[in-house]
PDB file of C-alpha atoms in Angstrom:
ATOM      1  CA  MET A   1      24.511 -19.470  -5.313  1.00 36.00           C
ATOM      2  CA  ASN A   2      21.918 -17.073  -3.929  1.00 44.00           C
ATOM      3  CA  GLN A   3      18.366 -18.337  -3.655  1.00 44.00           C
ATOM      4  CA  PRO A   4      15.670 -16.131  -5.022  1.00 47.00           C
ATOM      5  CA  LEU A   5      13.868 -14.102  -2.543  1.00 51.00           C
ATOM      6  CA  GLN A   6      10.427 -15.616  -1.863  1.00 63.00           C
ATOM      7  CA  HIS A   7       7.083 -13.943  -1.309  1.00 72.00           C
ATOM      8  CA  ILE A   8       3.938 -15.476   0.129  1.00 82.00           C
ATOM      9  CA  THR A   9       0.759 -13.735  -1.063  1.00 91.00           C
ATOM     10  CA  VAL A  10      -1.476 -12.654   1.741  1.00 92.00           C
ATOM     11  CA  LEU A  11      -5.186 -13.563   1.626  1.00 96.00           C
ATOM     12  CA  LEU A  12      -4.775 -14.939  -1.798  1.00 95.00           C
ATOM     13  CA  ASP A  13      -7.939 -16.956  -2.302  1.00 95.00           C
ATOM     14  CA  GLU A  14      -9.922 -14.699  -0.229  1.00 96.00           C
ATOM     15  CA  ALA A  15      -9.059 -11.670  -2.209  1.00 96.00           C
ATOM     16  CA  VAL A  16      -9.631 -13.155  -5.599  1.00 96.00           C
ATOM     17  CA  ASP A  17     -13.011 -14.560  -4.423  1.00 95.00           C
ATOM     18  CA  ALA A  18     -14.035 -11.209  -3.003  1.00 96.00           C
ATOM     19  CA  LEU A  19     -12.918  -9.480  -6.147  1.00 96.00           C
ATOM     20  CA  LEU A  20     -14.730 -11.776  -8.654  1.00 94.00           C
ATOM     21  CA  GLY A  21     -17.840 -11.948  -6.425  1.00 84.00           C
ATOM     22  CA  GLY A  22     -18.390 -15.629  -6.607  1.00 70.00           C
ATOM     23  CA  ALA A  23     -19.086 -15.675 -10.322  1.00 68.00           C
ATOM     24  CA  SER A  24     -20.485 -19.054 -11.457  1.00 71.00           C
ATOM     25  CA  GLN A  25     -18.813 -18.655 -14.891  1.00 82.00           C
ATOM     26  CA  PRO A  26     -15.384 -17.465 -15.769  1.00 88.00           C
ATOM     27  CA  PRO A  27     -15.910 -13.677 -15.963  1.00 92.00           C
ATOM     28  CA  ALA A  28     -15.127 -11.403 -18.841  1.00 94.00           C
ATOM     29  CA  GLY A  29     -14.539  -7.588 -18.646  1.00 95.00           C
ATOM     30  CA  HIS A  30     -11.655  -5.580 -17.387  1.00 98.00           C
ATOM     31  CA  TRP A  31     -10.028  -6.125 -13.920  1.00 98.00           C
ATOM     32  CA  VAL A  32      -7.192  -4.331 -12.065  1.00 98.00           C
ATOM     33  CA  ASP A  33      -4.502  -5.525  -9.749  1.00 98.00           C
ATOM     34  CA  ALA A  34      -3.461  -2.088  -8.671  1.00 97.00           C
ATOM     35  CA  THR A  35      -0.301  -3.332  -6.736  1.00 96.00           C
ATOM     36  CA  PHE A  36       1.210  -6.179  -8.717  1.00 96.00           C
ATOM     37  CA  GLY A  37       4.006  -7.028  -6.249  1.00 93.00           C
ATOM     38  CA  ARG A  38       5.264 -10.476  -7.163  1.00 91.00           C
ATOM     39  CA  GLY A  39       2.168 -11.407  -8.959  1.00 93.00           C
ATOM     40  CA  GLY A  40       0.445 -13.771  -6.635  1.00 95.00           C
ATOM     41  CA  HIS A  41      -2.976 -12.229  -6.983  1.00 97.00           C
ATOM     42  CA  SER A  42      -2.561 -11.478 -10.694  1.00 97.00           C
ATOM     43  CA  ARG A  43      -1.766 -15.109 -11.554  1.00 97.00           C
ATOM     44  CA  LEU A  44      -4.825 -16.533  -9.705  1.00 97.00           C
ATOM     45  CA  ILE A  45      -7.105 -13.760 -11.258  1.00 97.00           C
ATOM     46  CA  LEU A  46      -5.825 -14.915 -14.709  1.00 97.00           C
ATOM     47  CA  GLN A  47      -6.587 -18.563 -13.914  1.00 96.00           C
ATOM     48  CA  ARG A  48     -10.184 -17.589 -12.872  1.00 96.00           C
ATOM     49  CA  LEU A  49     -10.931 -15.197 -15.717  1.00 97.00           C
ATOM     50  CA  GLY A  50     -12.608 -16.317 -18.950  1.00 96.00           C
ATOM     51  CA  PRO A  51     -10.978 -15.936 -22.447  1.00 96.00           C
ATOM     52  CA  ASP A  52     -12.639 -12.448 -22.805  1.00 96.00           C
ATOM     53  CA  GLY A  53     -11.435 -11.222 -19.554  1.00 97.00           C
ATOM     54  CA  ARG A  54      -8.527  -8.709 -19.309  1.00 98.00           C
ATOM     55  CA  LEU A  55      -6.294  -7.887 -16.305  1.00 98.00           C
ATOM     56  CA  ILE A  56      -4.432  -4.664 -15.969  1.00 98.00           C
ATOM     57  CA  ALA A  57      -1.735  -4.312 -13.353  1.00 98.00           C
ATOM     58  CA  PHE A  58       0.126  -1.394 -11.892  1.00 98.00           C
ATOM     59  CA  ASP A  59       3.447  -1.232  -9.908  1.00 96.00           C
ATOM     60  CA  LYS A  60       6.217   1.295  -9.311  1.00 94.00           C
ATOM     61  CA  ASP A  61       8.917  -1.238  -8.469  1.00 94.00           C
ATOM     62  CA  PRO A  62      11.328  -2.089 -11.341  1.00 94.00           C
ATOM     63  CA  ASP A  63      11.717  -5.617  -9.883  1.00 93.00           C
ATOM     64  CA  ALA A  64       7.825  -6.099  -9.949  1.00 94.00           C
ATOM     65  CA  ILE A  65       7.920  -5.053 -13.566  1.00 96.00           C
ATOM     66  CA  ALA A  66      10.562  -7.644 -14.445  1.00 95.00           C
ATOM     67  CA  GLU A  67       8.584 -10.305 -12.688  1.00 95.00           C
ATOM     68  CA  ALA A  68       5.459  -9.305 -14.677  1.00 97.00           C
ATOM     69  CA  ALA A  69       7.368  -9.819 -17.871  1.00 96.00           C
ATOM     70  CA  ARG A  70       7.429 -13.500 -17.113  1.00 97.00           C
ATOM     71  CA  ILE A  71       3.632 -13.546 -17.521  1.00 97.00           C
ATOM     72  CA  THR A  72       2.985 -14.386 -21.240  1.00 96.00           C
ATOM     73  CA  ASP A  73      -0.803 -14.461 -21.107  1.00 97.00           C
ATOM     74  CA  ALA A  74      -2.227 -12.136 -23.764  1.00 97.00           C
ATOM     75  CA  ARG A  75      -5.001 -11.111 -21.418  1.00 98.00           C
ATOM     76  CA  PHE A  76      -2.505  -9.388 -19.096  1.00 98.00           C
ATOM     77  CA  SER A  77      -0.707  -6.018 -19.296  1.00 98.00           C
ATOM     78  CA  ILE A  78       1.219  -3.952 -16.579  1.00 98.00           C
ATOM     79  CA  ARG A  79       1.996  -0.237 -16.242  1.00 97.00           C
ATOM     80  CA  HIS A  80       5.183   0.886 -14.632  1.00 96.00           C
ATOM     81  CA  GLU A  81       3.559   3.497 -12.461  1.00 95.00           C
ATOM     82  CA  GLY A  82       1.825   3.967  -9.168  1.00 94.00           C
ATOM     83  CA  PHE A  83      -1.861   2.998  -8.687  1.00 95.00           C
ATOM     84  CA  ARG A  84      -2.840   6.664  -8.428  1.00 94.00           C
ATOM     85  CA  HIS A  85      -2.793   6.435 -12.322  1.00 96.00           C
ATOM     86  CA  LEU A  86      -5.804   4.175 -11.963  1.00 96.00           C
ATOM     87  CA  GLY A  87      -7.998   7.167 -12.832  1.00 95.00           C
ATOM     88  CA  GLU A  88      -6.573   7.260 -16.353  1.00 96.00           C
ATOM     89  CA  LEU A  89      -8.563   4.254 -17.249  1.00 97.00           C
ATOM     90  CA  PRO A  90     -12.013   4.884 -18.967  1.00 97.00           C
ATOM     91  CA  GLU A  91     -14.849   5.788 -16.703  1.00 96.00           C
ATOM     92  CA  GLY A  92     -16.894   2.809 -15.626  1.00 96.00           C
ATOM     93  CA  SER A  93     -14.835   0.341 -17.588  1.00 97.00           C
ATOM     94  CA  VAL A  94     -13.576  -1.823 -14.759  1.00 98.00           C
ATOM     95  CA  GLN A  95     -15.393  -4.786 -13.068  1.00 97.00           C
ATOM     96  CA  GLY A  96     -13.075  -5.008 -10.082  1.00 97.00           C
ATOM     97  CA  VAL A  97     -10.057  -3.299  -8.359  1.00 98.00           C
ATOM     98  CA  LEU A  98      -7.815  -5.025  -5.961  1.00 98.00           C
ATOM     99  CA  MET A  99      -5.256  -3.204  -3.851  1.00 98.00           C
ATOM    100  CA  ASP A 100      -2.719  -5.096  -1.745  1.00 96.00           C
ATOM    101  CA  LEU A 101      -0.962  -2.359   0.213  1.00 95.00           C
ATOM    102  CA  GLY A 102       1.842  -4.532   1.776  1.00 81.00           C
ATOM    103  CA  VAL A 103       5.451  -4.286   1.041  1.00 84.00           C
ATOM    104  CA  SER A 104       6.529  -7.548  -0.606  1.00 81.00           C
ATOM    105  CA  SER A 105       8.903  -9.949   1.132  1.00 77.00           C
ATOM    106  CA  PRO A 106      11.575  -9.592  -1.610  1.00 80.00           C
ATOM    107  CA  GLN A 107      11.631  -5.808  -0.981  1.00 83.00           C
ATOM    108  CA  ILE A 108      11.978  -6.250   2.703  1.00 85.00           C
ATOM    109  CA  ASP A 109      14.452  -9.117   2.556  1.00 83.00           C
ATOM    110  CA  ASN A 110      16.781  -7.428  -0.104  1.00 89.00           C
ATOM    111  CA  PRO A 111      19.300  -5.376   1.863  1.00 90.00           C
ATOM    112  CA  ASP A 112      20.002  -3.185  -1.252  1.00 91.00           C
ATOM    113  CA  ARG A 113      16.408  -1.826  -0.953  1.00 92.00           C
ATOM    114  CA  GLY A 114      16.944  -0.460   2.573  1.00 90.00           C
ATOM    115  CA  PHE A 115      13.393  -1.308   3.875  1.00 91.00           C
ATOM    116  CA  SER A 116      14.496  -3.318   6.869  1.00 90.00           C
ATOM    117  CA  PHE A 117      16.636  -2.771   9.987  1.00 90.00           C
ATOM    118  CA  ARG A 118      17.368  -6.536  10.024  1.00 88.00           C
ATOM    119  CA  PHE A 119      19.974  -6.099   7.254  1.00 88.00           C
ATOM    120  CA  ASP A 120      22.561  -3.368   6.809  1.00 93.00           C
ATOM    121  CA  GLY A 121      22.206  -1.838   3.459  1.00 95.00           C
ATOM    122  CA  PRO A 122      21.743   1.623   1.753  1.00 96.00           C
ATOM    123  CA  LEU A 123      19.142   3.809   3.398  1.00 97.00           C
ATOM    124  CA  ASP A 124      16.920   3.993   0.359  1.00 96.00           C
ATOM    125  CA  MET A 125      13.388   2.731   0.834  1.00 96.00           C
ATOM    126  CA  ARG A 126      11.981   3.942  -2.540  1.00 95.00           C
ATOM    127  CA  MET A 127       9.427   1.690  -4.167  1.00 94.00           C
ATOM    128  CA  ASP A 128      10.548   3.003  -7.490  1.00 93.00           C
ATOM    129  CA  THR A 129      14.387   3.086  -7.478  1.00 91.00           C
ATOM    130  CA  THR A 130      14.518   4.990 -10.873  1.00 91.00           C
ATOM    131  CA  ARG A 131      13.198   8.312  -9.514  1.00 91.00           C
ATOM    132  CA  GLY A 132      12.750  10.443  -6.473  1.00 94.00           C
ATOM    133  CA  GLN A 133      14.775  10.971  -3.289  1.00 96.00           C
ATOM    134  CA  SER A 134      16.000   8.104  -1.043  1.00 97.00           C
ATOM    135  CA  VAL A 135      15.519   8.418   2.727  1.00 98.00           C
ATOM    136  CA  ALA A 136      19.219   9.091   3.096  1.00 97.00           C
ATOM    137  CA  GLU A 137      19.024  11.937   0.670  1.00 97.00           C
ATOM    138  CA  TRP A 138      16.019  13.450   2.393  1.00 98.00           C
ATOM    139  CA  LEU A 139      17.529  13.144   5.780  1.00 98.00           C
ATOM    140  CA  GLU A 140      20.580  15.161   4.704  1.00 96.00           C
ATOM    141  CA  ASP A 141      18.739  18.295   4.636  1.00 95.00           C
ATOM    142  CA  ALA A 142      15.569  17.964   6.491  1.00 97.00           C
ATOM    143  CA  GLU A 143      15.058  20.046   9.658  1.00 97.00           C
ATOM    144  CA  VAL A 144      14.459  18.626  13.073  1.00 98.00           C
ATOM    145  CA  HIS A 145      10.677  19.576  13.122  1.00 98.00           C
ATOM    146  CA  GLN A 146      10.137  18.080   9.680  1.00 98.00           C
ATOM    147  CA  ILE A 147      11.787  14.778  10.721  1.00 98.00           C
ATOM    148  CA  ALA A 148       9.866  14.677  13.887  1.00 98.00           C
ATOM    149  CA  GLU A 149       6.501  15.377  12.164  1.00 98.00           C
ATOM    150  CA  VAL A 150       7.087  12.504   9.682  1.00 98.00           C
ATOM    151  CA  ILE A 151       8.053  10.030  12.443  1.00 98.00           C
ATOM    152  CA  ARG A 152       5.220  11.048  14.673  1.00 97.00           C
ATOM    153  CA  ASP A 153       2.452  11.233  12.026  1.00 97.00           C
ATOM    154  CA  TYR A 154       3.434   8.268   9.855  1.00 96.00           C
ATOM    155  CA  GLY A 155       4.928   5.963  12.590  1.00 95.00           C
ATOM    156  CA  GLU A 156       2.803   7.031  15.487  1.00 94.00           C
ATOM    157  CA  GLU A 157       6.184   7.148  17.427  1.00 95.00           C
ATOM    158  CA  ARG A 158       5.995   8.901  20.789  1.00 93.00           C
ATOM    159  CA  PHE A 159       9.727   9.458  20.782  1.00 96.00           C
ATOM    160  CA  ALA A 160       9.702  11.246  17.395  1.00 97.00           C
ATOM    161  CA  GLY A 161      11.229  14.363  18.868  1.00 97.00           C
ATOM    162  CA  PRO A 162      14.256  12.778  20.414  1.00 97.00           C
ATOM    163  CA  ILE A 163      14.751  10.583  17.404  1.00 97.00           C
ATOM    164  CA  ALA A 164      14.739  13.608  15.109  1.00 98.00           C
ATOM    165  CA  LYS A 165      17.071  15.515  17.283  1.00 98.00           C
ATOM    166  CA  ALA A 166      19.537  12.530  17.434  1.00 97.00           C
ATOM    167  CA  ILE A 167      19.460  12.282  13.615  1.00 98.00           C
ATOM    168  CA  VAL A 168      20.288  15.953  13.087  1.00 98.00           C
ATOM    169  CA  ALA A 169      23.029  15.807  15.928  1.00 97.00           C
ATOM    170  CA  ARG A 170      24.591  12.865  14.278  1.00 96.00           C
ATOM    171  CA  ARG A 171      24.523  14.627  10.888  1.00 96.00           C
ATOM    172  CA  GLU A 172      26.201  17.664  12.200  1.00 96.00           C
ATOM    173  CA  SER A 173      28.929  15.758  14.158  1.00 96.00           C
ATOM    174  CA  GLN A 174      29.688  12.739  11.937  1.00 95.00           C
ATOM    175  CA  GLY A 175      28.009  13.369   8.663  1.00 95.00           C
ATOM    176  CA  PRO A 176      24.696  12.169   7.207  1.00 95.00           C
ATOM    177  CA  LEU A 177      23.270   8.667   7.841  1.00 97.00           C
ATOM    178  CA  ARG A 178      23.962   6.377   4.962  1.00 96.00           C
ATOM    179  CA  THR A 179      22.869   2.901   6.002  1.00 96.00           C
ATOM    180  CA  THR A 180      19.956   1.123   7.632  1.00 96.00           C
ATOM    181  CA  GLY A 181      22.246  -0.167  10.389  1.00 96.00           C
ATOM    182  CA  GLU A 182      23.284   3.381  11.348  1.00 97.00           C
ATOM    183  CA  LEU A 183      19.740   4.485  11.566  1.00 97.00           C
ATOM    184  CA  ALA A 184      18.573   1.458  13.544  1.00 96.00           C
ATOM    185  CA  GLN A 185      21.422   1.966  16.020  1.00 95.00           C
ATOM    186  CA  LEU A 186      20.673   5.670  16.407  1.00 96.00           C
ATOM    187  CA  VAL A 187      16.990   5.160  17.044  1.00 96.00           C
ATOM    188  CA  ALA A 188      17.729   2.458  19.572  1.00 94.00           C
ATOM    189  CA  GLY A 189      19.700   4.923  21.496  1.00 93.00           C
ATOM    190  CA  ALA A 190      16.943   7.518  21.427  1.00 94.00           C
ATOM    191  CA  VAL A 191      13.936   5.260  22.249  1.00 91.00           C
ATOM    192  CA  LYS A 192      13.811   4.839  26.020  1.00 81.00           C
ATOM    193  CA  THR A 193      11.063   2.146  26.199  1.00 78.00           C
ATOM    194  CA  ARG A 194       9.954  -0.258  23.530  1.00 76.00           C
ATOM    195  CA  GLU A 195       6.940  -2.523  23.019  1.00 76.00           C
ATOM    196  CA  ALA A 196       7.568  -6.213  23.812  1.00 75.00           C
ATOM    197  CA  GLY A 197       8.718  -8.091  20.886  1.00 74.00           C
ATOM    198  CA  GLN A 198       9.255  -5.057  18.693  1.00 83.00           C
ATOM    199  CA  ASN A 199      12.524  -3.549  17.464  1.00 89.00           C
ATOM    200  CA  PRO A 200      12.657   0.160  18.608  1.00 93.00           C
ATOM    201  CA  ALA A 201      13.282   1.210  15.001  1.00 94.00           C
ATOM    202  CA  THR A 202      10.048  -0.435  13.749  1.00 93.00           C
ATOM    203  CA  ARG A 203       7.907   2.645  13.766  1.00 94.00           C
ATOM    204  CA  THR A 204      10.623   4.992  12.445  1.00 97.00           C
ATOM    205  CA  PHE A 205      11.387   2.786   9.461  1.00 96.00           C
ATOM    206  CA  GLN A 206       7.647   2.466   8.670  1.00 95.00           C
ATOM    207  CA  ALA A 207       7.240   6.278   8.903  1.00 97.00           C
ATOM    208  CA  LEU A 208      10.148   7.101   6.555  1.00 98.00           C
ATOM    209  CA  ARG A 209       9.059   4.540   4.065  1.00 96.00           C
ATOM    210  CA  ILE A 210       5.499   5.775   3.955  1.00 96.00           C
ATOM    211  CA  PHE A 211       6.674   9.357   3.612  1.00 97.00           C
ATOM    212  CA  ILE A 212       9.273   8.909   0.990  1.00 97.00           C
ATOM    213  CA  ASN A 213       6.861   7.029  -1.153  1.00 96.00           C
ATOM    214  CA  ALA A 214       3.891   9.178  -0.401  1.00 96.00           C
ATOM    215  CA  GLU A 215       2.013   6.108   0.287  1.00 96.00           C
ATOM    216  CA  LEU A 216      -1.040   7.473   2.070  1.00 97.00           C
ATOM    217  CA  GLN A 217      -1.546  10.228  -0.388  1.00 97.00           C
ATOM    218  CA  GLU A 218      -1.313   7.834  -3.242  1.00 97.00           C
ATOM    219  CA  LEU A 219      -3.806   5.447  -1.498  1.00 97.00           C
ATOM    220  CA  GLU A 220      -6.331   8.279  -1.150  1.00 97.00           C
ATOM    221  CA  GLN A 221      -6.013   9.185  -4.838  1.00 97.00           C
ATOM    222  CA  ALA A 222      -6.281   5.642  -5.884  1.00 98.00           C
ATOM    223  CA  LEU A 223      -9.573   5.157  -3.811  1.00 98.00           C
ATOM    224  CA  GLU A 224     -11.162   8.196  -5.389  1.00 97.00           C
ATOM    225  CA  ALA A 225     -10.139   7.005  -8.732  1.00 97.00           C
ATOM    226  CA  SER A 226     -11.691   3.678  -8.194  1.00 97.00           C
ATOM    227  CA  LEU A 227     -15.134   5.269  -7.918  1.00 95.00           C
ATOM    228  CA  ARG A 228     -14.819   6.720 -11.303  1.00 96.00           C
ATOM    229  CA  VAL A 229     -13.475   3.607 -13.132  1.00 97.00           C
ATOM    230  CA  LEU A 230     -15.607   0.934 -11.435  1.00 97.00           C
ATOM    231  CA  ALA A 231     -18.779  -0.113 -13.329  1.00 96.00           C
ATOM    232  CA  PRO A 232     -21.923  -0.431 -11.329  1.00 95.00           C
ATOM    233  CA  GLY A 233     -21.743  -3.678  -9.406  1.00 94.00           C
ATOM    234  CA  GLY A 234     -17.965  -3.738  -9.630  1.00 96.00           C
ATOM    235  CA  ARG A 235     -15.954  -4.770  -6.586  1.00 97.00           C
ATOM    236  CA  LEU A 236     -13.250  -2.909  -4.643  1.00 98.00           C
ATOM    237  CA  ALA A 237     -11.017  -5.061  -2.309  1.00 98.00           C
ATOM    238  CA  VAL A 238      -8.242  -3.487  -0.337  1.00 98.00           C
ATOM    239  CA  ILE A 239      -5.759  -5.259   1.848  1.00 97.00           C
ATOM    240  CA  SER A 240      -3.978  -3.060   4.410  1.00 96.00           C
ATOM    241  CA  PHE A 241      -1.335  -3.942   6.984  1.00 94.00           C
ATOM    242  CA  HIS A 242      -1.288  -0.976   9.466  1.00 92.00           C
ATOM    243  CA  SER A 243      -3.752   1.199  11.137  1.00 93.00           C
ATOM    244  CA  LEU A 244      -3.126   4.341   9.099  1.00 95.00           C
ATOM    245  CA  GLU A 245      -3.913   2.536   5.857  1.00 96.00           C
ATOM    246  CA  ASP A 246      -6.915   0.740   7.220  1.00 97.00           C
ATOM    247  CA  ARG A 247      -8.343   3.879   8.734  1.00 97.00           C
ATOM    248  CA  ILE A 248      -8.222   5.590   5.397  1.00 98.00           C
ATOM    249  CA  VAL A 249      -9.897   2.651   3.670  1.00 98.00           C
ATOM    250  CA  LYS A 250     -12.479   2.222   6.337  1.00 98.00           C
ATOM    251  CA  GLN A 251     -13.483   5.931   6.389  1.00 97.00           C
ATOM    252  CA  PHE A 252     -13.519   6.105   2.556  1.00 97.00           C
ATOM    253  CA  ILE A 253     -15.947   3.139   2.250  1.00 97.00           C
ATOM    254  CA  ALA A 254     -18.053   4.527   5.174  1.00 95.00           C
ATOM    255  CA  LYS A 255     -18.239   7.973   3.577  1.00 93.00           C
ATOM    256  CA  HIS A 256     -19.566   6.636   0.166  1.00 93.00           C
ATOM    257  CA  SER A 257     -21.832   4.066   1.744  1.00 91.00           C
ATOM    258  CA  LYS A 258     -24.529   6.524   2.816  1.00 81.00           C
ATOM    259  CA  GLU A 259     -26.674   9.192   1.176  1.00 69.00           C
ATOM    260  CA  VAL A 260     -25.493  12.746   1.792  1.00 63.00           C
ATOM    261  CA  TYR A 261     -27.893  15.631   2.327  1.00 60.00           C
ATOM    262  CA  ASP A 262     -26.987  19.202   1.730  1.00 59.00           C
ATOM    263  CA  ARG A 263     -28.073  21.251   4.772  1.00 66.00           C
ATOM    264  CA  ARG A 264     -27.957  24.373   2.555  1.00 71.00           C
ATOM    265  CA  ALA A 265     -30.641  22.842   0.216  1.00 63.00           C
ATOM    266  CA  PRO A 266     -32.975  20.856   2.602  1.00 66.00           C
ATOM    267  CA  PHE A 267     -35.461  19.975  -0.168  1.00 63.00           C
ATOM    268  CA  ALA A 268     -32.897  18.912  -2.743  1.00 60.00           C
ATOM    269  CA  PRO A 269     -32.588  15.122  -3.246  1.00 64.00           C
ATOM    270  CA  PRO A 270     -29.618  13.598  -1.366  1.00 64.00           C
ATOM    271  CA  THR A 271     -26.398  12.565  -3.101  1.00 66.00           C
ATOM    272  CA  PRO A 272     -26.823   8.826  -3.582  1.00 75.00           C
ATOM    273  CA  MET A 273     -24.595   6.309  -1.946  1.00 84.00           C
ATOM    274  CA  ARG A 274     -21.791   5.194  -4.295  1.00 90.00           C
ATOM    275  CA  LEU A 275     -20.493   2.140  -2.484  1.00 95.00           C
ATOM    276  CA  LYS A 276     -22.092  -0.760  -0.560  1.00 95.00           C
ATOM    277  CA  ALA A 277     -19.726  -2.100   2.183  1.00 95.00           C
ATOM    278  CA  LEU A 278     -19.706  -5.950   1.990  1.00 96.00           C
ATOM    279  CA  GLU A 279     -17.191  -7.478   4.416  1.00 95.00           C
ATOM    280  CA  ARG A 280     -14.053  -7.333   6.500  1.00 97.00           C
ATOM    281  CA  ILE A 281     -11.681 -10.203   6.315  1.00 97.00           C
ATOM    282  CA  LYS A 282      -8.729 -11.205   8.391  1.00 97.00           C
ATOM    283  CA  PRO A 283      -6.209 -14.057   7.710  1.00 96.00           C
ATOM    284  CA  SER A 284      -7.048 -17.347   9.273  1.00 95.00           C
ATOM    285  CA  ALA A 285      -5.083 -18.766  12.119  1.00 95.00           C
ATOM    286  CA  ALA A 286      -3.590 -21.263   9.736  1.00 95.00           C
ATOM    287  CA  GLU A 287      -2.380 -18.527   7.353  1.00 94.00           C
ATOM    288  CA  VAL A 288      -0.802 -16.583  10.182  1.00 93.00           C
ATOM    289  CA  ASP A 289       0.978 -19.678  11.419  1.00 93.00           C
ATOM    290  CA  ALA A 290       2.302 -20.314   7.880  1.00 92.00           C
ATOM    291  CA  ASN A 291       3.152 -16.684   7.182  1.00 90.00           C
ATOM    292  CA  PRO A 292       3.601 -14.535  10.288  1.00 89.00           C
ATOM    293  CA  ARG A 293       3.888 -11.419   8.170  1.00 85.00           C
ATOM    294  CA  SER A 294       0.157 -11.738   7.346  1.00 90.00           C
ATOM    295  CA  ARG A 295      -0.949 -11.282  11.008  1.00 92.00           C
ATOM    296  CA  SER A 296      -1.695  -7.482  10.752  1.00 92.00           C
ATOM    297  CA  ALA A 297      -3.501  -7.752   7.320  1.00 95.00           C
ATOM    298  CA  VAL A 298      -7.162  -6.764   7.012  1.00 97.00           C
ATOM    299  CA  MET A 299      -9.145  -6.756   3.813  1.00 98.00           C
ATOM    300  CA  ARG A 300     -12.210  -4.476   3.332  1.00 98.00           C
ATOM    301  CA  VAL A 301     -14.506  -5.193   0.343  1.00 98.00           C
ATOM    302  CA  ALA A 302     -17.153  -2.931  -1.120  1.00 97.00           C
ATOM    303  CA  GLU A 303     -19.328  -2.861  -4.290  1.00 96.00           C
ATOM    304  CA  ARG A 304     -19.969   0.034  -6.577  1.00 96.00           C
ATOM    305  CA  THR A 305     -23.660   0.883  -6.515  1.00 94.00           C
ATOM    306  CA  GLU A 306     -25.887   1.901  -9.473  1.00 77.00           C
ATOM    307  CA  VAL A 307     -25.797   5.573  -9.494  1.00 64.00           C
ATOM    308  CA  PRO A 308     -28.897   7.332 -11.001  1.00 49.00           C
ATOM    309  CA  ALA A 309     -28.217   9.621 -14.025  1.00 42.00           C
TER     310      ALA A 309
END
């Protein structure tokens, strides 16, 4: 009998502590887990909320939605959609937003999802398997320059050009790539040098996953939406797992953590700061030892400031 795929939530206590802001009493109000995953953060938030608290979660993954159905707490609800839809909540109605941008272990470890080169499975990589193109479908028609651009920009892969050419050459000679094993083998042949301890396909798989799910674009949309839905004093906590995500989060918080002057109107009052950067948290050595997948995580926390009318 197959054992259920396990997921260890990264920065579990730290994220919930940062989100709730060290409240001395179980808080009320509305809170958002923007990336439910397998529900580790959501379950702890619910334990900490008071009876008048409410938790709204978002996730695109049908497996995550099925997991969320196991939570019978009346204070909890989930929406089967990406967190860019956060902006549909009423303005200023939310006391805290948590975003955990990592791919869950059950997604990585399930060969049918196609996220990992460690298992041979369909070359899919969609977070939401009910809609959109799979990686295999996109690679059937994409041109060399398009493939190279995706692998270079989203994977920071210096051999993006040779990999793209190898994908198209393989498509023309043997037919399109269909499995993760085929892609991993092809990339290994195109990457001439590799980082110690890293599979040569790591950056290519990351790039294609980010692209096919429009992850960076959705993150940017969700961050902007958080400014609108957070009440003054509300917390934003974002856990990222690679430099592209963390750079977007860092720059977003920095941009909104300062007053902005309009050079064209030097005597006009500045646009007030909208966020206050609070802290940057990394997993402890003990957490990394217990869960090596947490080693690249970084959480940035900010607070919505009071904006004058």
